Short mmCIF file of C-alpha atoms in Angstrom, two decimals:
data_model
loop_
_atom_site.label_atom_id
_atom_site.label_comp_id
_atom_site.label_asym_id
_atom_site.label_seq_id
_atom_site.Cartn_x
_atom_site.Cartn_y
_atom_site.Cartn_z
CA GLY A 171 2.98 32.50 -17.03
CA TYR A 172 4.86 31.07 -19.34
CA ALA A 173 5.32 33.94 -21.26
CA GLY A 174 9.25 34.14 -22.64
CA THR A 175 9.01 31.08 -21.73
CA THR A 176 11.34 28.52 -23.71
CA LYS A 177 10.15 25.45 -23.02
CA ARG A 178 8.49 22.77 -25.72
CA ILE A 179 5.05 22.51 -25.93
CA PRO A 180 4.44 18.98 -24.07
CA GLU A 181 6.83 20.29 -21.64
CA ILE A 182 4.12 22.80 -20.61
CA ALA A 183 1.36 20.50 -21.04
CA ALA A 184 2.24 18.25 -18.89
CA GLU A 185 2.92 20.97 -16.54
CA LEU A 186 -0.32 21.96 -16.74
CA GLY A 187 -1.63 18.38 -17.13
CA VAL A 188 -3.36 19.25 -20.20
CA THR A 189 -3.91 17.44 -23.65
CA SER A 190 -4.02 20.83 -25.32
CA LEU A 191 -2.87 24.07 -25.34
CA LEU A 192 -4.16 27.45 -27.16
CA GLU A 193 -1.48 29.55 -28.53
CA GLY A 194 -1.91 32.71 -30.58
CA GLY A 195 -1.87 37.49 -30.74
CA VAL A 196 -3.23 40.14 -31.33
CA GLN A 197 -1.46 43.25 -33.30
CA ARG A 198 -4.25 46.40 -33.91
CA SER A 199 -3.43 49.46 -36.10
CA GLY A 200 -5.92 51.88 -35.90
CA ASP A 201 -9.14 50.59 -36.69
CA ARG A 202 -8.35 47.38 -37.74
CA VAL A 203 -6.88 44.86 -35.78
CA ARG A 204 -6.20 40.63 -36.44
CA ILE A 205 -5.86 38.78 -34.46
CA ASN A 206 -4.07 34.75 -34.66
CA VAL A 207 -4.69 31.09 -33.05
CA GLN A 208 -3.97 28.28 -32.78
CA LEU A 209 -5.16 24.75 -31.39
CA ILE A 210 -2.33 22.98 -30.59
CA ASP A 211 -2.40 19.12 -30.15
CA ALA A 212 0.40 18.97 -26.59
CA ALA A 213 1.17 15.00 -27.58
CA THR A 214 2.05 14.81 -31.31
CA ASP A 215 3.19 19.79 -30.91
CA GLU A 216 0.69 19.55 -34.12
CA HIS A 217 -1.95 22.22 -34.85
CA LEU A 218 -5.48 21.44 -34.50
CA TRP A 219 -7.04 23.99 -35.86
CA ALA A 220 -5.48 27.82 -36.55
CA GLU A 221 -7.25 31.14 -38.36
CA VAL A 222 -5.81 34.13 -38.91
CA TYR A 223 -8.70 36.98 -38.31
CA ASP A 224 -7.99 40.82 -40.03
CA ARG A 225 -11.49 42.67 -38.83
CA GLU A 226 -12.11 46.39 -39.44
CA LEU A 227 -13.36 46.74 -34.81
CA THR A 228 -15.82 47.35 -33.70
CA ALA A 229 -18.24 46.27 -30.90
CA ASP A 230 -19.73 43.04 -33.74
CA ASN A 231 -16.70 42.32 -35.35
CA LEU A 232 -14.52 41.59 -31.62
CA PHE A 233 -16.97 39.95 -29.79
CA ASP A 234 -18.52 38.18 -33.18
CA ILE A 235 -14.90 36.99 -33.82
CA GLN A 236 -14.77 35.72 -29.50
CA SER A 237 -17.53 33.63 -30.84
CA ASP A 238 -15.83 32.40 -33.42
CA ILE A 239 -12.62 30.83 -31.98
CA THR A 240 -15.43 29.64 -29.04
CA SER A 241 -16.82 27.78 -31.71
CA ALA A 242 -13.91 25.94 -33.23
CA ILE A 243 -12.14 25.47 -30.47
CA ALA A 244 -15.08 23.78 -29.00
CA ASN A 245 -15.48 21.47 -32.82
CA ALA A 246 -11.52 20.94 -32.52
CA LEU A 247 -12.41 18.79 -29.64
CA GLN A 248 -15.67 17.53 -29.92
CA ALA A 249 -16.52 19.23 -26.61
CA VAL A 250 -20.37 19.83 -27.32
CA LEU A 251 -21.04 23.74 -25.47
CA THR A 252 -24.58 23.66 -23.86
CA GLY A 253 -27.73 26.23 -24.95
CA ASP A 254 -26.84 28.67 -21.80
CA GLU A 255 -23.40 28.68 -24.04
CA GLN A 256 -24.26 29.02 -26.88
CA ARG A 257 -25.99 32.36 -25.77
CA HIS A 258 -23.63 33.45 -24.19
CA LEU A 259 -21.19 33.51 -26.98
CA LYS A 260 -23.63 35.39 -29.07
CA GLN A 261 -24.20 38.42 -25.70
CA LYS A 262 -22.40 41.67 -26.78
CA PRO A 263 -21.69 43.46 -22.68
CA THR A 264 -21.10 46.48 -25.02
CA GLU A 265 -21.97 48.26 -27.62
CA ASN A 266 -18.74 50.76 -26.91
CA LEU A 267 -15.12 49.39 -27.18
CA GLU A 268 -13.07 51.84 -24.62
CA ALA A 269 -15.82 50.37 -21.87
CA TYR A 270 -14.99 47.08 -22.82
CA ALA A 271 -11.12 47.53 -22.56
CA TYR A 272 -11.19 49.31 -19.57
CA TYR A 273 -13.18 45.82 -18.88
CA LEU A 274 -10.53 43.76 -19.55
CA ARG A 275 -8.18 45.35 -17.61
CA GLY A 276 -9.88 44.77 -14.86
CA LYS A 277 -10.60 41.02 -15.17
CA ALA A 278 -6.92 40.48 -16.06
CA THR A 279 -5.81 41.98 -12.51
CA ALA A 280 -8.77 40.87 -10.80
CA GLN A 281 -7.70 36.72 -10.81
CA GLY A 282 -6.78 35.21 -7.57
CA TYR A 283 -7.45 34.92 -4.53
CA GLY A 284 -4.94 36.94 -1.67
CA ARG A 285 -5.20 39.45 -3.34
CA THR A 286 -3.94 43.12 -1.70
CA ILE A 287 -5.98 46.36 -0.69
CA PRO A 288 -4.76 48.68 -3.75
CA GLU A 289 -4.57 45.57 -6.17
CA ILE A 290 -8.60 45.33 -5.38
CA ASP A 291 -8.78 48.85 -6.16
CA GLN A 292 -7.18 49.20 -9.00
CA SER A 293 -9.53 46.61 -10.45
CA MET A 294 -12.34 49.11 -9.06
CA ALA A 295 -10.43 51.40 -10.90
CA SER A 296 -11.28 49.88 -14.71
CA TYR A 297 -14.66 48.46 -13.52
CA GLN A 298 -15.13 52.08 -12.80
CA ALA A 299 -13.53 53.87 -15.74
CA ALA A 300 -15.96 51.21 -17.97
CA ILE A 301 -19.13 52.46 -16.15
CA ASP A 302 -18.75 56.44 -16.58
CA LEU A 303 -18.60 55.20 -20.57
CA ASP A 304 -21.29 52.97 -20.63
CA PRO A 305 -22.98 53.09 -17.53
CA GLY A 306 -26.03 50.77 -19.25
CA PHE A 307 -22.67 48.14 -18.49
CA ALA A 308 -24.26 44.89 -16.50
CA THR A 309 -21.31 42.71 -16.58
CA ALA A 310 -19.24 45.49 -14.89
CA TYR A 311 -21.24 46.70 -12.59
CA ALA A 312 -21.65 42.94 -11.82
CA SER A 313 -17.91 42.71 -11.21
CA LEU A 314 -17.39 45.94 -9.43
CA SER A 315 -19.67 44.59 -6.89
CA ILE A 316 -17.28 41.35 -6.40
CA ASP A 317 -14.68 43.71 -5.54
CA TRP A 318 -15.98 45.76 -2.86
CA ALA A 319 -17.57 42.05 -1.16
CA GLU A 320 -13.53 41.11 -1.44
CA ARG A 321 -12.19 44.27 -0.45
CA TYR A 322 -14.36 43.51 2.43
CA TRP A 323 -13.24 40.14 2.98
CA ASN A 324 -9.38 41.33 2.77
CA GLY A 325 -10.05 44.67 4.54
CA ASP A 326 -10.89 45.11 8.50
CA LYS A 327 -14.97 44.81 7.96
CA GLN A 328 -15.56 48.49 9.48
CA GLY A 329 -16.48 50.84 6.20
CA ASP A 330 -19.01 50.60 3.55
CA ASP A 331 -18.06 48.85 1.54
CA MET A 332 -20.79 46.38 2.20
CA LEU A 333 -22.81 48.74 0.50
CA HIS A 334 -20.99 50.04 -2.12
CA SER A 335 -21.21 46.05 -3.20
CA LEU A 336 -25.04 46.62 -2.73
CA ASP A 337 -25.47 48.55 -5.15
CA ALA A 338 -23.07 48.20 -8.12
CA LEU A 339 -25.11 44.65 -7.47
CA GLN A 340 -28.63 46.15 -7.66
CA ARG A 341 -27.38 48.29 -10.60
CA ALA A 342 -26.35 44.82 -12.40
CA GLN A 343 -29.76 43.43 -11.27
CA ALA A 344 -31.73 46.60 -12.44
CA LEU A 345 -30.29 45.89 -16.76
CA ALA A 346 -29.40 42.06 -16.23
CA PRO A 347 -31.23 40.47 -13.24
CA ASN A 348 -30.30 36.66 -14.34
CA SER A 349 -27.13 36.87 -16.06
CA ALA A 350 -24.76 34.87 -15.02
CA ASP A 351 -22.74 37.87 -14.33
CA THR A 352 -25.21 39.20 -12.03
CA LEU A 353 -25.90 35.63 -9.98
CA THR A 354 -22.28 35.01 -9.74
CA ALA A 355 -22.55 38.83 -7.67
CA GLU A 356 -25.41 37.88 -5.73
CA GLY A 357 -23.36 34.83 -4.87
CA TYR A 358 -20.52 36.41 -3.45
CA TYR A 359 -22.22 39.15 -1.89
CA HIS A 360 -23.79 36.32 0.51
CA TYR A 361 -20.71 34.87 1.31
CA TRP A 362 -18.04 37.33 1.01
CA GLY A 363 -20.38 39.95 3.22
CA PHE A 364 -22.58 37.99 5.25
CA LEU A 365 -21.10 33.98 5.26
CA ASP A 366 -24.85 33.39 3.98
CA TYR A 367 -24.26 29.87 2.69
CA ALA A 368 -27.45 29.50 1.24
CA PRO A 369 -28.22 32.40 -0.99
CA ALA A 370 -25.07 32.02 -1.98
CA ILE A 371 -24.46 28.43 -3.03
CA ALA A 372 -28.20 29.25 -4.08
CA ALA A 373 -26.95 32.06 -6.73
CA PHE A 374 -23.71 29.74 -7.93
CA GLU A 375 -25.50 26.97 -8.97
CA ARG A 376 -28.52 28.78 -10.85
CA VAL A 377 -25.70 30.00 -12.38
CA LEU A 378 -23.70 26.35 -12.74
CA ASP A 379 -27.15 25.14 -13.82
CA ARG A 380 -26.66 27.30 -17.07
CA GLU A 381 -22.50 27.41 -17.54
CA PRO A 382 -21.34 24.36 -15.34
CA GLY A 383 -17.89 25.67 -16.62
CA ASN A 384 -17.78 29.05 -15.13
CA ILE A 385 -14.57 29.59 -13.21
CA LEU A 386 -16.20 32.61 -10.81
CA SER A 387 -19.32 30.55 -9.88
CA LEU A 388 -17.38 27.34 -9.51
CA ARG A 389 -14.54 29.76 -7.19
CA GLY A 390 -17.29 31.38 -5.28
CA ARG A 391 -18.86 27.86 -4.67
CA ALA A 392 -16.28 25.77 -3.86
CA TYR A 393 -15.28 29.04 -0.63
CA VAL A 394 -18.90 28.27 0.79
CA LEU A 395 -18.84 24.90 1.10
CA ARG A 396 -14.95 24.69 2.50
CA ARG A 397 -16.36 27.37 5.66
CA MET A 398 -19.51 24.73 6.00
CA GLY A 399 -16.67 21.95 6.28
CA ARG A 400 -18.04 20.08 3.02
CA LEU A 401 -13.81 20.27 2.52
CA ASP A 402 -13.96 17.02 -0.02
CA LYS A 403 -16.03 19.17 -1.90
CA ALA A 404 -14.71 21.92 -2.56
CA ILE A 405 -11.82 20.88 -2.82
CA THR A 406 -13.80 18.97 -6.12
CA ASP A 407 -14.33 21.98 -7.70
CA MET A 408 -11.31 23.55 -7.64
CA GLU A 409 -9.54 21.05 -9.21
CA ARG A 410 -12.11 21.80 -11.83
CA ILE A 411 -11.26 25.13 -12.15
CA VAL A 412 -7.23 24.06 -12.25
CA SER A 413 -7.97 22.03 -15.57
CA LEU A 414 -10.56 25.08 -17.25
CA ASP A 415 -8.22 27.20 -16.90
CA PRO A 416 -4.66 25.72 -15.23
CA LEU A 417 -2.38 29.44 -16.09
CA VAL A 418 -4.05 30.53 -12.24
CA ALA A 419 -1.51 30.20 -10.06
CA GLU A 420 -4.22 30.57 -6.58
CA MET A 421 -6.62 28.75 -7.41
CA ALA A 422 -4.01 25.60 -7.37
CA ALA A 423 -2.26 27.01 -4.43
CA ASP A 424 -5.32 27.72 -2.58
CA ALA A 425 -6.79 23.41 -3.72
CA GLY A 426 -3.36 22.47 -1.98
CA TYR A 427 -4.23 24.69 1.34
CA THR A 428 -6.97 23.11 0.97
CA LEU A 429 -6.31 19.44 0.65
CA ALA A 430 -3.23 19.99 3.52
CA ARG A 431 -6.65 20.56 5.34
CA LEU A 432 -8.29 17.23 4.54
CA GLY A 433 -4.13 15.17 4.91
CA GLN A 434 -4.30 14.77 1.43
CA PHE A 435 0.26 16.19 2.00
CA GLU A 436 0.97 14.62 -1.89
CA ARG A 437 -1.66 16.16 -3.95
CA ALA A 438 -1.49 19.27 -2.11
CA GLU A 439 2.41 19.49 -2.20
CA ALA A 440 1.68 18.26 -6.13
CA MET A 441 -1.01 21.12 -6.72
CA LEU A 442 1.59 23.87 -4.24
CA ASN A 443 4.61 23.20 -6.39
CA ARG A 444 2.49 23.60 -10.21
CA ALA A 445 1.89 27.35 -8.27
CA PHE A 446 4.71 27.86 -7.46
CA THR A 447 5.76 27.12 -11.14
CA LEU A 448 3.37 29.81 -11.92
CA ALA A 449 3.50 32.07 -10.64
CA PRO A 450 6.89 32.26 -8.12
CA GLU A 451 6.74 36.01 -7.17
CA LYS A 452 2.67 35.33 -6.01
CA LEU A 453 2.27 36.20 -1.86
CA PHE A 454 -0.68 33.94 -1.83
CA VAL A 455 1.66 30.67 -3.63
CA ASN A 456 4.74 31.18 -0.95
CA SER A 457 2.24 31.12 1.68
CA SER A 458 0.93 28.17 1.11
CA ARG A 459 3.32 26.43 0.04
CA THR A 460 5.27 27.28 3.93
CA GLU A 461 2.35 26.31 5.47
CA LEU A 462 3.53 22.97 4.88
CA PHE A 463 6.74 23.77 5.55
CA LEU A 464 5.72 24.30 9.10
CA MET A 465 2.76 21.45 9.21
CA LYS A 466 6.58 18.65 8.90
CA ALA A 467 7.78 21.74 10.94
CA ASP A 468 10.93 22.53 8.75
CA LEU A 469 11.49 25.62 9.16
CA GLU A 470 14.59 26.51 7.64
CA SER A 471 12.22 25.86 5.15
CA ALA A 472 9.41 27.71 5.22
CA ARG A 473 12.32 30.56 5.33
CA GLN A 474 13.84 30.67 2.73
CA SER A 475 9.54 30.44 0.58
CA VAL A 476 7.86 32.91 2.78
CA GLY A 477 8.02 35.66 0.27
CA PRO A 478 8.83 39.95 0.29
CA ILE A 479 5.51 41.59 2.34
CA ASP A 480 5.54 44.51 2.47
CA ALA A 481 2.86 46.96 4.22
CA ASP A 482 -0.24 46.29 1.89
CA SER A 483 0.04 42.84 2.28
CA GLN A 484 -2.78 41.05 5.12
CA GLY A 485 -1.89 40.48 8.36
CA TYR A 486 -2.06 36.63 7.61
CA TYR A 487 0.77 36.50 5.83
CA TYR A 488 2.87 39.32 8.59
CA ASP A 489 1.51 35.86 11.34
CA GLN A 490 3.42 33.70 9.38
CA ARG A 491 6.79 35.77 9.13
CA LEU A 492 6.79 36.47 12.81
CA LEU A 493 5.73 32.72 13.78
CA ILE A 494 9.36 31.39 12.06
CA ALA A 495 11.69 33.80 13.58
CA ARG A 496 10.16 33.16 17.14
CA ALA A 497 10.99 29.95 16.92
CA LEU A 498 13.96 30.27 15.45
CA SER A 499 14.58 33.21 18.69
CA ASP A 500 15.95 35.69 15.70
CA ASP A 501 15.79 38.49 17.62
CA VAL A 502 16.34 40.72 14.40
CA LEU A 503 13.17 39.43 12.50
CA ILE A 504 11.12 40.24 14.76
CA ASP A 505 12.03 43.10 14.92
CA GLN A 506 11.57 43.38 11.02
CA VAL A 507 8.85 42.45 10.98
CA LEU A 508 6.98 43.97 14.34
CA ASP A 509 7.68 47.14 12.86
CA THR A 510 5.46 47.11 9.15
CA TYR A 511 2.91 45.09 11.56
CA PRO A 512 -0.49 46.10 10.11
CA GLU A 513 -3.65 48.15 11.01
CA LYS A 514 -6.39 46.85 11.89
CA ASP A 515 -6.64 43.46 10.09
CA LEU A 516 -8.43 41.10 10.83
CA SER A 517 -6.95 38.13 8.64
CA GLY A 518 -4.08 37.76 11.38
CA LEU A 519 -3.30 37.73 15.90
CA GLY A 520 -3.17 42.09 14.50
CA GLN A 521 -0.33 44.30 15.03
CA GLU A 522 -0.37 44.97 18.74
CA PHE A 523 -1.50 41.30 20.59
CA SER A 524 1.79 40.45 18.22
CA LEU A 525 3.57 42.74 19.85
CA GLY A 526 2.70 42.01 22.74
CA LEU A 527 3.39 38.43 22.60
CA VAL A 528 6.81 39.48 22.02
CA LEU A 529 7.66 41.65 25.12
CA ASN A 530 5.53 38.48 27.05
CA GLU A 531 8.23 36.35 25.94
CA ARG A 532 10.99 39.00 26.25
CA GLY A 533 10.13 39.16 29.97
CA GLU A 534 9.48 43.35 28.56
CA HIS A 535 6.49 43.76 31.70
CA ASP A 536 6.70 47.70 31.56
CA LYS A 537 6.23 47.76 27.55
CA LEU A 538 3.50 46.14 28.02
CA ARG A 539 1.86 47.65 30.36
CA ASP A 540 1.48 50.58 28.81
CA LEU A 541 0.75 48.70 25.34
CA VAL A 542 -2.28 47.47 27.60
CA SER A 543 -3.39 50.47 28.45
CA ASP A 544 -3.08 52.26 25.45
CA MET A 545 -5.07 49.14 24.54
CA LYS A 546 -7.52 50.21 26.76
CA ALA A 547 -8.08 53.96 25.71
CA ALA A 548 -8.67 52.47 21.68
CA THR A 549 -11.62 50.28 23.18
CA GLN A 550 -13.56 53.51 24.48
CA ASN A 551 -17.02 53.70 23.62
CA GLN A 552 -16.27 50.96 19.89
CA PRO A 553 -19.14 49.45 18.73
CA ASP A 554 -18.92 45.99 19.10
CA ASN A 555 -18.16 44.35 15.61
CA GLU A 556 -15.58 41.52 14.97
CA TYR A 557 -12.74 43.38 14.93
CA ASN A 558 -13.21 45.18 18.43
CA LEU A 559 -14.29 42.06 20.16
CA LEU A 560 -11.52 39.93 18.64
CA TYR A 561 -9.65 43.29 19.94
CA ARG A 562 -11.27 42.43 23.32
CA VAL A 563 -10.02 39.37 23.08
CA ALA A 564 -6.04 40.20 22.99
CA MET A 565 -6.49 42.82 25.19
CA TYR A 566 -7.01 40.90 28.63
CA ALA A 567 -4.89 37.50 27.10
CA LEU A 568 -2.50 40.08 27.74
CA GLN A 569 -4.02 41.59 30.87
CA LYS A 570 -4.60 37.54 32.32
CA ASP A 571 -7.99 39.06 32.92
CA GLN A 572 -9.22 34.97 32.32
CA THR A 573 -12.51 35.85 33.04
CA ARG A 574 -12.88 38.75 31.02
CA LEU A 575 -11.61 37.17 28.88
CA THR A 576 -13.71 34.43 28.78
CA GLU A 577 -16.89 37.18 28.62
CA ALA A 578 -15.21 38.31 25.60
CA VAL A 579 -15.01 35.65 23.70
CA LYS A 580 -18.40 34.40 24.37
CA SER A 581 -18.96 38.05 23.17
CA TYR A 582 -16.92 37.46 19.73
CA TYR A 583 -18.98 33.83 18.91
CA ILE A 584 -22.58 35.39 19.93
CA GLY A 585 -21.96 38.04 16.72
CA VAL A 586 -20.19 36.02 14.02
CA LYS A 587 -21.73 33.12 11.54
CA PRO A 588 -20.78 29.02 11.69
CA ASP A 589 -17.70 28.99 9.98
CA ALA A 590 -16.26 25.46 9.87
CA MET A 591 -12.48 26.93 9.91
CA ARG A 592 -12.71 29.27 12.12
CA ILE A 593 -10.75 27.31 14.50
CA ILE A 594 -7.20 26.69 12.40
CA ASP A 595 -7.99 29.97 10.79
CA ASN A 596 -8.10 31.92 13.76
CA ARG A 597 -5.15 32.19 16.07
CA ILE A 598 -6.14 34.85 18.25
CA ILE A 599 -9.02 32.45 21.40
CA PRO A 600 -6.39 30.34 21.29
CA THR A 601 -3.11 31.96 21.89
CA ALA A 602 -5.48 34.08 24.00
CA TYR A 603 -6.06 31.19 26.47
CA ALA A 604 -2.16 30.13 26.23
CA ILE A 605 -0.96 33.36 27.56
CA ALA A 606 -3.81 34.51 30.32
CA GLY A 607 -3.20 30.76 31.73
CA ASP A 608 -7.07 29.56 30.50
CA THR A 609 -5.50 26.06 30.43
CA GLU A 610 -9.14 24.14 30.42
CA ALA A 611 -10.17 26.04 27.78
CA LEU A 612 -7.23 25.48 25.36
CA LEU A 613 -7.09 22.10 25.53
CA ALA A 614 -10.93 21.85 24.75
CA TYR A 615 -10.35 24.12 20.72
CA LEU A 616 -7.13 21.96 20.60
CA GLU A 617 -8.38 18.87 21.80
CA GLU A 618 -11.70 20.08 19.40
CA MET A 619 -9.18 21.11 16.31
CA VAL A 620 -7.91 18.72 16.36
CA GLU A 621 -10.67 15.73 16.21
CA GLN A 622 -12.62 18.23 13.66
CA PHE A 623 -9.13 18.45 11.17
CA GLY A 624 -6.78 15.97 12.62
CA PRO A 625 -3.31 15.49 13.93
CA TRP A 626 -1.41 18.02 11.00
CA GLU A 627 -2.32 20.84 12.78
CA PHE A 628 -0.89 20.91 15.87
CA TYR A 629 1.68 21.89 14.07
CA TYR A 630 1.17 25.27 15.10
CA PHE A 631 1.19 25.26 18.48
CA ALA A 632 4.19 23.23 18.40
CA LEU A 633 5.77 26.15 17.44
CA ASP A 634 4.54 29.03 18.70
CA PRO A 635 6.98 30.53 21.91
CA SER A 636 3.19 31.74 23.28
CA PHE A 637 1.68 28.27 23.99
CA ASN A 638 5.37 26.92 26.61
CA ASN A 639 4.12 27.34 29.81
CA MET A 640 0.93 24.65 28.79
CA ARG A 641 3.99 21.62 27.45
CA ASP A 642 3.67 20.18 30.59
CA LEU A 643 -0.20 19.64 30.69
CA PRO A 644 -0.76 15.87 29.53
CA ARG A 645 -3.10 16.72 27.22
CA PHE A 646 -1.52 18.98 25.64
CA GLN A 647 1.30 16.12 25.68
CA ALA A 648 -0.99 13.54 24.31
CA LEU A 649 -2.21 16.27 22.12
CA ASP A 650 1.89 17.34 20.95
CA LYS A 651 2.56 13.31 21.02
CA GLN A 652 0.39 12.49 18.28
CA TYR A 653 1.89 15.22 15.90
CA ARG A 654 4.96 14.01 16.10
CA GLN A 655 4.09 10.12 15.57
CA TRP A 656 2.26 11.25 12.01
CA LEU A 657 5.41 14.01 10.68
CA GLU A 658 7.42 10.34 11.52
CA GLN A 659 4.85 8.89 9.09
CA GLN A 660 5.78 12.12 6.16
CA SER A 661 9.25 10.68 6.44
#
């Protein structure tokens, strides 16, 4: 962010790609509030509009000030607010100022993608506090529903998160069935909870028809479009969000990640550098930049950029660090990552599979047999949910049981929804094929991946030692050659 920065307005505006900046502050004393706001032309550093609001602090006054500021900014920029946007400005979400304060705290911690479970729990606690103070606060219920769905999406998908999401959504629907906030929550419920694309898109687009600049619905639609394989349209929505809210680093990072998937690396790098300038401490931002370095086989830059991880970080971030450590044959770093790997995390290879890969590479066969024995015991009487299906894939791979591995992979695909990103996001299945020695299944997987996305996606398999036993195969070499040719074009 730019709090406390010494940079001048034109410099900040250039970094954000905007022509105007809004600056201001809030002071509260007892029951009175003073808000000073100024809209600044970035090119000239001159004020387009400025105002000081000194009012008694009531729900009516607070929301009136918000409406006045938005309307004044729109007039100064010669922007036209739609009828729905004007009506939305006049609505009061709650009469309880303390409840609204809790709601705002939740919103302040709910921005961005790749949040940890404790971060999500923090914003949910704020929304629940708002609801406790005002049980009729529909917008807080909608936000709570979205957070429960995000918690499910980022977690092990084995708890009651989606039941809680549905309960909060139904309460929002009972209070404000057609509000933008309720419809947005409905979209995330269908998407994050079930990958049900049609109802998710329908809900987001009902909002966007009325409020074209609704960032949460734009983000939701972008995510759905990306999972449907429509990356170019997803990028359009992401870049729109970045222009509407240029200070949210995670969306710029997500746009960079998606542009890289399309092979648009100059645009991707610009977005990722922008995100890093805004939030160099954010794990998702660092991870997205790291992936670009890995695609370009720049292991040293990747090592430096990966960022700190802890026990609350998703498994994907551990996978990335472990890949770098294994590619560099850095045993100290390998052991550091393994020692803190999170349990039951669907976003990555998983704790046991990662350990198994390392034991296999080190030739520690006794420890590997003990690990597989423990994994067998853990699968007893387990339901066929997504986590356990992938767990069995990993287990049969470490056993080098190709027959059961094939059956486990088939069971997994029967149990999950279509997802165009799965072929590059899910590293468990191709790694399992390599460890089990199923060359035909692996090569078919990699050829489909490269055809669907591009030769740059082969970077992972070029770096990962798990695929060393495949490197002499002509079809593997042909894919590697395409990747190396692409790399030469980047220099």
